[in-house]
Coordinates of C-alpha atoms and ligand atoms in Angstrom, one line a residue:
M11 CA 9.2 -22.9 -6.0
N12 CA 6.2 -23.4 -3.6
I13 CA 5.0 -20.0 -2.6
L14 CA 2.7 -18.8 0.2
I15 CA 1.1 -15.3 0.1
L16 CA -0.5 -14.0 3.3
G17 CA -3.6 -11.7 3.0
S18 CA -7.1 -11.6 1.6
G19 CA -7.5 -8.4 -0.4
G20 CA -7.2 -7.0 -4.0
R21 CA -3.5 -6.5 -3.3
E22 CA -3.0 -10.2 -2.6
H23 CA -5.1 -11.2 -5.7
A24 CA -2.9 -9.1 -7.8
L25 CA 0.3 -10.6 -6.3
A26 CA -1.1 -14.1 -6.9
W27 CA -2.0 -13.3 -10.5
A28 CA 1.5 -12.0 -11.2
V29 CA 3.3 -14.8 -9.4
L30 CA 1.3 -17.4 -11.3
Q31 CA 2.5 -16.1 -14.6
N32 CA 6.1 -16.9 -13.7
P33 CA 7.1 -20.5 -14.6
K34 CA 9.3 -20.6 -11.4
C35 CA 6.1 -20.9 -9.4
D36 CA 5.3 -24.6 -9.0
R37 CA 2.5 -24.2 -6.4
L38 CA 0.8 -21.2 -4.9
V39 CA -1.2 -21.0 -1.7
V40 CA -2.8 -17.9 -0.4
A41 CA -4.0 -17.6 3.3
P42 CA -6.8 -16.8 3.8
G43 CA -7.5 -15.5 0.2
N44 CA -10.9 -14.6 -1.1
A45 CA -13.4 -15.8 -3.8
G46 CA -11.3 -14.3 -6.7
I47 CA -8.1 -15.8 -5.4
A48 CA -9.7 -19.2 -4.8
A49 CA -10.4 -19.3 -8.6
I50 CA -6.6 -19.2 -9.4
A51 CA -4.8 -20.7 -6.3
D52 CA -5.2 -22.9 -3.3
C53 CA -6.5 -21.1 -0.2
A54 CA -5.7 -22.1 3.4
S55 CA -7.2 -20.9 6.6
F56 CA -5.0 -20.2 9.7
D57 CA -4.3 -17.1 11.8
I58 CA -1.7 -15.2 9.6
C59 CA -0.7 -13.0 12.6
D60 CA 0.3 -16.1 14.6
A61 CA 4.0 -16.7 13.6
G62 CA 3.9 -20.2 15.0
A63 CA 0.9 -21.1 12.9
V64 CA 2.4 -19.6 9.8
L65 CA 5.7 -21.5 10.3
A66 CA 3.9 -24.8 11.0
F67 CA 2.0 -24.4 7.7
V68 CA 5.2 -23.6 5.8
E69 CA 6.9 -26.7 7.2
A70 CA 4.0 -29.0 6.6
E71 CA 3.5 -27.8 3.0
A72 CA 7.2 -27.5 2.0
I73 CA 6.8 -23.8 1.2
D74 CA 10.0 -22.2 -0.2
F75 CA 9.0 -18.5 -0.2
V76 CA 6.5 -16.4 1.8
I77 CA 5.2 -13.1 0.6
I78 CA 3.6 -11.0 3.3
G79 CA 0.8 -8.7 2.0
P80 CA -0.6 -6.7 4.9
E81 CA 1.0 -4.8 7.8
A82 CA -0.5 -6.7 10.7
P83 CA 1.6 -9.9 10.4
L84 CA 4.7 -7.7 9.9
A85 CA 4.0 -5.8 13.1
A86 CA 3.3 -9.2 14.8
G87 CA 6.8 -10.4 13.9
V88 CA 5.9 -13.1 11.4
A89 CA 8.8 -12.3 9.1
D90 CA 11.3 -12.5 12.0
R91 CA 10.1 -16.0 13.0
L92 CA 10.2 -17.3 9.4
R93 CA 13.7 -15.9 8.8
E94 CA 15.0 -17.4 12.1
A95 CA 13.7 -20.7 10.8
G96 CA 15.6 -20.2 7.5
V97 CA 12.5 -19.6 5.4
L98 CA 12.8 -17.1 2.5
V99 CA 10.4 -14.2 3.1
L100 CA 9.4 -10.9 1.6
G101 CA 8.6 -8.5 4.4
P102 CA 10.5 -6.5 7.1
S103 CA 11.3 -7.6 10.6
Q104 CA 9.1 -6.3 13.4
A105 CA 11.8 -3.8 14.3
A106 CA 12.1 -2.6 10.7
A107 CA 8.3 -2.5 10.3
Q108 CA 8.3 0.3 12.9
L109 CA 8.7 2.6 9.9
E110 CA 5.0 2.0 9.4
A111 CA 3.9 1.1 12.9
S112 CA 5.2 4.2 14.7
K113 CA 5.1 7.7 13.3
A114 CA 7.4 9.0 16.0
F115 CA 10.0 6.3 15.0
T116 CA 9.8 7.4 11.4
K117 CA 10.3 11.0 12.3
A118 CA 13.4 10.2 14.4
I119 CA 14.8 8.1 11.5
C120 CA 14.2 11.1 9.2
D121 CA 16.1 13.4 11.6
A122 CA 19.0 11.0 11.8
A123 CA 19.1 10.4 8.0
G124 CA 18.6 14.1 7.1
A125 CA 15.5 13.2 5.1
P126 CA 13.2 16.1 4.3
T127 CA 9.8 15.8 6.0
A128 CA 7.3 18.0 7.8
A129 CA 8.5 19.8 11.0
Y130 CA 7.0 18.1 14.0
G131 CA 6.7 17.6 17.8
H132 CA 6.3 14.3 19.6
F133 CA 4.1 14.2 22.7
T134 CA 3.1 11.9 25.5
D135 CA 0.7 14.3 27.2
A136 CA -2.2 16.5 26.0
A137 CA -1.1 19.8 27.7
A138 CA 2.3 19.9 26.0
A139 CA 0.7 18.8 22.6
K140 CA -1.9 21.6 22.8
A141 CA 0.8 24.2 23.7
Y142 CA 2.7 23.2 20.6
A143 CA -0.4 23.3 18.4
Q144 CA -1.2 26.8 19.8
A145 CA 2.3 28.0 19.2
Q146 CA 2.4 26.7 15.6
G147 CA -1.1 27.7 14.6
A148 CA -3.5 26.1 12.0
P149 CA -3.7 24.3 9.6
I150 CA -1.8 21.6 11.5
V151 CA -1.8 17.8 11.4
V152 CA -2.4 15.7 14.5
K153 CA -1.4 12.0 14.2
A154 CA -1.8 9.0 16.6
D155 CA 1.6 7.4 16.8
G156 CA 0.6 3.8 16.2
L157 CA -1.3 1.8 13.6
A158 CA -4.9 3.1 13.4
A159 CA -6.2 1.5 10.2
G160 CA -5.6 4.8 8.3
K161 CA -7.9 6.8 10.6
G162 CA -5.3 8.2 13.0
V163 CA -4.5 11.4 11.0
I164 CA -6.5 14.6 11.6
I165 CA -5.9 17.6 9.4
A166 CA -7.0 20.4 11.7
E167 CA -8.1 23.6 10.0
T168 CA -8.2 25.5 13.3
V169 CA -6.4 25.3 16.6
A170 CA -9.6 24.3 18.3
E171 CA -10.0 21.3 16.0
A172 CA -6.4 20.4 16.7
E173 CA -7.1 20.6 20.5
A174 CA -10.2 18.4 20.1
A175 CA -8.2 15.8 18.1
I176 CA -5.5 15.8 20.8
D177 CA -8.1 15.2 23.5
D178 CA -9.6 12.4 21.5
M179 CA -6.3 10.7 20.9
F180 CA -5.1 10.9 24.5
G181 CA -8.7 10.0 25.6
G182 CA -8.3 6.6 23.9
A183 CA -10.2 7.1 20.7
F184 CA -7.5 5.1 18.9
G185 CA -6.7 2.8 21.7
G186 CA -3.0 2.2 22.3
A187 CA -2.1 3.8 19.0
G188 CA -3.0 7.2 20.4
A189 CA -1.0 7.0 23.7
E190 CA 1.6 9.1 21.9
V191 CA 0.9 11.8 19.4
V192 CA 2.9 13.5 16.6
I193 CA 1.9 17.0 15.6
E194 CA 3.1 18.1 12.2
E195 CA 3.4 21.1 9.9
F196 CA 0.7 20.9 7.2
M197 CA 2.5 20.3 3.9
Q198 CA 1.2 21.8 0.6
G199 CA 1.7 20.1 -2.7
E200 CA 0.7 17.0 -4.7
E201 CA 1.0 13.6 -3.1
A202 CA 2.4 10.5 -4.9
S203 CA 3.5 7.1 -3.8
F204 CA 6.9 5.7 -4.6
F205 CA 7.5 1.9 -4.3
V206 CA 11.0 0.3 -3.9
L207 CA 12.3 -3.1 -2.9
C208 CA 15.0 -3.2 -0.3
D209 CA 17.2 -6.2 0.6
G210 CA 18.8 -4.5 3.6
V211 CA 21.5 -2.8 1.6
D212 CA 20.4 -2.2 -2.0
V213 CA 17.3 -0.5 -3.2
L214 CA 15.4 -1.0 -6.5
P215 CA 12.5 1.3 -7.6
I216 CA 9.5 -0.7 -8.9
G217 CA 7.1 2.0 -9.8
T218 CA 5.2 5.1 -8.8
A219 CA 1.4 5.5 -8.3
Q220 CA -1.2 7.9 -7.2
D221 CA -4.1 6.8 -5.0
H222 CA -7.5 8.4 -4.5
K223 CA -8.2 8.3 -0.7
R224 CA -11.4 10.3 -0.5
V225 CA -14.7 8.4 -1.1
G226 CA -16.3 11.0 -3.4
Q227 CA -15.9 12.5 -6.8
G228 CA -13.4 15.3 -7.0
D229 CA -11.6 14.0 -3.9
T230 CA -14.4 14.9 -1.5
G231 CA -15.8 13.2 1.5
P232 CA -14.2 11.0 4.2
N233 CA -11.0 9.1 3.7
T234 CA -11.1 5.4 2.6
G235 CA -8.4 2.8 2.1
G236 CA -8.3 4.0 -1.5
M237 CA -10.9 4.3 -4.2
G238 CA -8.6 3.8 -7.2
A239 CA -5.1 4.2 -8.4
Y240 CA -2.9 4.6 -11.4
S241 CA 0.7 4.1 -12.4
P242 CA 3.0 5.8 -13.3
A243 CA 2.3 9.0 -11.4
P244 CA 3.5 11.8 -13.8
V245 CA 4.1 14.2 -10.9
L246 CA 7.0 11.9 -9.8
T247 CA 9.2 12.7 -12.8
D248 CA 12.5 10.9 -13.2
A249 CA 14.3 13.8 -11.7
I250 CA 12.1 14.0 -8.6
A251 CA 12.1 10.2 -8.2
Q252 CA 15.9 10.4 -8.2
R253 CA 15.9 13.1 -5.5
A254 CA 13.5 11.0 -3.4
M255 CA 15.9 8.0 -3.8
D256 CA 19.0 10.1 -2.9
E257 CA 17.5 12.4 -0.2
I258 CA 14.9 10.2 1.5
I259 CA 14.9 6.5 0.7
K260 CA 18.6 5.6 0.5
P261 CA 19.5 7.6 3.7
T262 CA 16.6 5.8 5.5
V263 CA 17.7 2.4 4.4
A264 CA 21.3 3.2 5.4
E265 CA 20.1 4.5 8.9
M266 CA 18.1 1.3 9.4
A267 CA 21.2 -0.8 8.6
R268 CA 23.4 1.3 10.9
R269 CA 21.0 0.7 13.7
G270 CA 21.2 -3.1 13.3
T271 CA 17.7 -3.4 11.9
P272 CA 18.2 -3.6 8.2
Y273 CA 15.0 -3.1 6.1
Q274 CA 14.1 -6.0 3.8
G275 CA 10.9 -6.0 1.9
V276 CA 8.7 -3.5 0.0
L277 CA 9.1 0.1 1.2
Y278 CA 6.3 2.4 0.2
A279 CA 7.1 6.1 0.5
G280 CA 4.2 8.5 0.6
L281 CA 5.6 11.8 -0.8
M282 CA 4.5 15.4 -0.9
I283 CA 5.9 17.2 -3.9
E284 CA 6.0 20.9 -3.9
H285 CA 8.1 23.1 -6.4
G286 CA 9.9 20.0 -7.6
A287 CA 11.1 18.9 -4.2
P288 CA 9.8 15.7 -2.5
R289 CA 9.2 15.4 1.2
L290 CA 8.2 12.3 3.1
V291 CA 4.6 12.1 4.4
E292 CA 4.8 8.5 5.7
Y293 CA 6.3 5.1 5.1
N294 CA 4.4 1.9 4.8
A295 CA 6.2 -1.5 5.2
R296 CA 4.2 -3.2 2.4
F297 CA 2.6 -2.7 -1.0
G298 CA -0.3 -0.2 -1.1
D299 CA -3.8 -1.5 -1.7
P300 CA -5.0 -0.6 -4.4
E301 CA -1.6 0.6 -5.7
C302 CA -0.2 -2.9 -5.8
Q303 CA -2.9 -3.8 -8.4
V304 CA -1.5 -1.3 -10.9
L305 CA 2.1 -2.1 -10.1
M306 CA 1.5 -5.9 -10.7
M307 CA -0.4 -5.2 -13.9
R308 CA 2.7 -3.4 -15.2
L309 CA 5.4 -5.7 -13.8
G310 CA 3.7 -9.1 -14.6
A311 CA 5.7 -12.2 -14.2
Q312 CA 9.0 -10.4 -13.4
A313 CA 7.4 -9.3 -10.0
L314 CA 8.2 -12.8 -8.6
D315 CA 11.9 -12.6 -9.7
L316 CA 12.3 -9.2 -8.2
M317 CA 10.6 -10.2 -4.9
H318 CA 12.7 -13.4 -4.8
A319 CA 15.9 -11.4 -5.4
T320 CA 14.9 -9.1 -2.5
A321 CA 14.5 -12.1 -0.1
E322 CA 17.9 -13.5 -1.2
A323 CA 19.6 -10.1 -1.0
R324 CA 20.5 -10.1 -4.7
L325 CA 19.1 -6.7 -5.6
N326 CA 22.5 -5.4 -6.6
T327 CA 22.2 -7.4 -9.8
A328 CA 18.4 -7.1 -10.3
Q329 CA 16.7 -4.8 -12.8
V330 CA 13.2 -4.0 -13.9
N331 CA 12.3 -4.5 -17.6
W332 CA 10.0 -1.5 -18.1
A333 CA 7.4 -1.3 -20.8
A334 CA 6.1 2.2 -21.8
D335 CA 2.7 1.2 -20.3
H336 CA 0.1 2.7 -17.9
A337 CA -2.4 1.0 -15.6
M338 CA -5.5 2.1 -13.7
T339 CA -7.6 0.4 -11.1
V340 CA -11.1 1.5 -10.2
V341 CA -12.5 0.3 -6.8
M342 CA -16.1 -0.9 -6.7
A343 CA -17.2 -0.5 -3.1
A344 CA -20.3 -1.5 -1.1
N345 CA -22.9 1.3 -0.6
G346 CA -22.2 3.0 2.7
Y347 CA -18.4 2.4 2.7
P348 CA -16.3 3.8 4.4
G349 CA -19.2 3.9 7.0
S350 CA -21.3 0.8 7.7
Y351 CA -22.3 -1.2 4.7
A352 CA -24.4 -4.3 3.9
K353 CA -22.7 -7.6 3.1
G354 CA -24.0 -10.4 0.8
A355 CA -25.1 -8.4 -2.3
K356 CA -24.8 -10.5 -5.4
I357 CA -22.5 -9.5 -8.2
D358 CA -23.1 -10.5 -11.8
G359 CA -21.4 -10.0 -15.1
L360 CA -17.9 -10.9 -14.1
D361 CA -17.7 -14.1 -16.2
A362 CA -18.3 -12.2 -19.5
L363 CA -15.3 -9.8 -18.9
A364 CA -12.0 -10.2 -20.7
S365 CA -9.2 -11.4 -18.5
D366 CA -5.7 -10.9 -20.0
S367 CA -2.6 -8.7 -19.6
D368 CA -4.7 -5.5 -20.3
H369 CA -7.9 -6.4 -18.4
M370 CA -8.2 -7.9 -14.9
V371 CA -10.8 -7.8 -12.2
F372 CA -9.0 -8.3 -8.8
H373 CA -11.3 -9.3 -6.0
A374 CA -11.0 -7.4 -2.6
G375 CA -13.9 -8.3 -0.4
T376 CA -15.8 -11.1 -2.1
A377 CA -17.1 -14.5 -1.0
L378 CA -18.6 -17.4 -2.9
K379 CA -22.2 -18.1 -1.7
D380 CA -24.3 -20.9 -3.4
G381 CA -22.1 -20.6 -6.5
A382 CA -22.5 -16.8 -6.8
I383 CA -19.9 -14.1 -6.1
T384 CA -21.2 -11.8 -3.3
A385 CA -19.8 -8.7 -1.6
S386 CA -18.2 -9.5 1.8
G387 CA -16.3 -6.3 2.5
G388 CA -16.3 -2.5 2.0
R389 CA -14.0 -2.4 -1.0
V390 CA -15.3 -5.3 -3.2
L391 CA -13.7 -5.3 -6.7
N392 CA -10.6 -3.6 -8.2
V393 CA -11.3 -3.3 -11.9
T394 CA -8.0 -2.8 -13.6
G395 CA -7.0 -1.8 -17.2
R396 CA -3.6 -1.5 -18.8
G397 CA -2.7 0.3 -22.0
D398 CA -0.2 2.4 -24.0
T399 CA -1.6 5.6 -22.4
L400 CA -3.4 6.3 -19.2
A401 CA -6.5 7.3 -21.2
Q402 CA -6.5 3.8 -22.8
A403 CA -6.0 2.1 -19.4
A404 CA -8.9 4.2 -18.1
E405 CA -11.1 3.3 -21.1
R406 CA -10.4 -0.4 -20.5
A407 CA -11.0 -0.2 -16.7
Y408 CA -14.3 1.8 -17.0
G409 CA -15.4 -0.3 -19.9
M410 CA -15.4 -3.3 -17.6
V411 CA -16.9 -1.4 -14.7
D412 CA -19.9 -0.6 -16.9
Q413 CA -20.5 -4.4 -17.5
V414 CA -20.4 -5.4 -13.8
D415 CA -23.8 -5.8 -12.4
F416 CA -23.4 -4.8 -8.7
P417 CA -26.6 -2.9 -7.6
G418 CA -25.3 -2.8 -4.0
G419 CA -22.2 -0.9 -5.0
F420 CA -20.7 2.4 -6.2
F421 CA -17.5 3.7 -7.7
R422 CA -15.8 7.0 -8.5
N423 CA -15.8 7.9 -12.2
D424 CA -12.9 10.3 -12.0
I425 CA -9.9 8.1 -11.1
G426 CA -6.8 9.6 -12.6
W427 CA -8.3 13.1 -13.2
R428 CA -5.1 14.9 -12.3
A429 CA -3.0 13.0 -14.8
L430 CA -5.7 12.9 -17.5
N431 CA -6.4 16.7 -17.5
Ligands
AMP526 P1 -0.6 9.2 6.7 O1 -1.4 8.1 7.4 O2 0.5 9.7 7.5 O3 -0.3 8.9 5.3 O4 -1.7 10.4 6.5 C1 -2.8 10.2 5.8 C2 -3.0 11.3 4.8 O5 -3.1 12.6 5.5 C3 -1.9 11.5 3.8 O6 -2.0 10.7 2.7 C4 -2.0 13.0 3.5 O7 -3.0 13.2 2.5 C5 -2.4 13.6 4.8 N1 -1.3 14.1 5.5 C6 -0.6 13.4 6.5 N2 0.4 14.2 7.0 C7 0.3 15.4 6.3 C8 1.1 16.6 6.4 N3 2.1 16.8 7.3 N4 0.7 17.6 5.6 C9 -0.3 17.5 4.7 N5 -1.1 16.4 4.6 C10 -0.7 15.3 5.4
LIG527 N1 -3.8 2.8 -0.5 C1 -3.2 3.3 0.7 C2 -2.5 2.2 1.5 O1 -2.4 1.1 1.1 O2 -2.0 2.5 2.5

């Protein structure tokens, strides 16, 4: 099989690494890729949100299967165009990707499916939104409806903060994404991520994870794309995962099919767990980054078979061969991230690190400059360990972090603290 992966982050490096272990992969191309990906696969350069450009590349290079990493090409309809042309693809249609692209859409689906989630109101003008926030009281959560690169959610501790957030959103702080606003009940509990593959009808769980969104030790400071992750997430016990399947995910997938927009691809459910009951925080229409890195580390070569079965609508006969393993990834980021940061800092020490099924450094924002690996993004490296216990996975990941010479970077040294305590 000739395979094309779209994307350029640590998520796509991990996908490429897993796919290459499967003998069914004859050739792998990643577009646009990064310096770490370029060391293991061919990289190509074209606009991955331009469906015509993607299809032209697929036809010219005889690609059999396309795996879409990030949300932007999904929201741009790239999966639709490929499917119309008869190309196998992992990733939902533009209509189904609304589960990530519109918070109001997801709330309406939850209502129709009876899926437990926060109580909410949906508004198109500031006065009505403020009246709702005043009536509900604080804390309360104000969300821009559309894609806002993870920044469109404000947890307001006071009604005044909620009103300011409402003014910002309707005032255009998030562009078109904030033209509509969802206001939600603040949910208590512990968050965890649940990943499933869906082929439109059937659903297969492929792992749980917990991400660390805050930049600082002890989960403090501003939100980021994620500073580290581990899998499995012990808070998502088998019993709670089963409830999430039965009460949230399967009813959602059934409702999407009923509407004529079946969901095919990775569905990532962000859950809030309180007193043993899961509620939906949000859906994403793709793998999480950095959660994908720990999932791929655990799934290895079978990840390709599972993704291929999804694209061919064969999940009813697919199964995951689980090992009793754990994985952890630690993000090394450029100083200043998630604010402004410098690019171009040199990174040394990577060549000396072990690279095997228990030790991997996935590259996120890196570039090759005069033969040296340099930082080219906010999140730069995802240092990933696997082991029989989470403590062993952590020891392996942090053992590698200590050997990386990246003076322009920082990392959190408490990834996994909830599960390790
Ligand atoms: P979202 O983009 O919807 O995942 O929101 C980003 C983060 O905000 C989530 O991961 C949660 O930590 C938090 N959050 C969002 N909605 C709620 C809610 N209704 N109650 C509590 N926390 C929330
Ligand atoms: N790590 C969170 C996300 O990928 O959305």
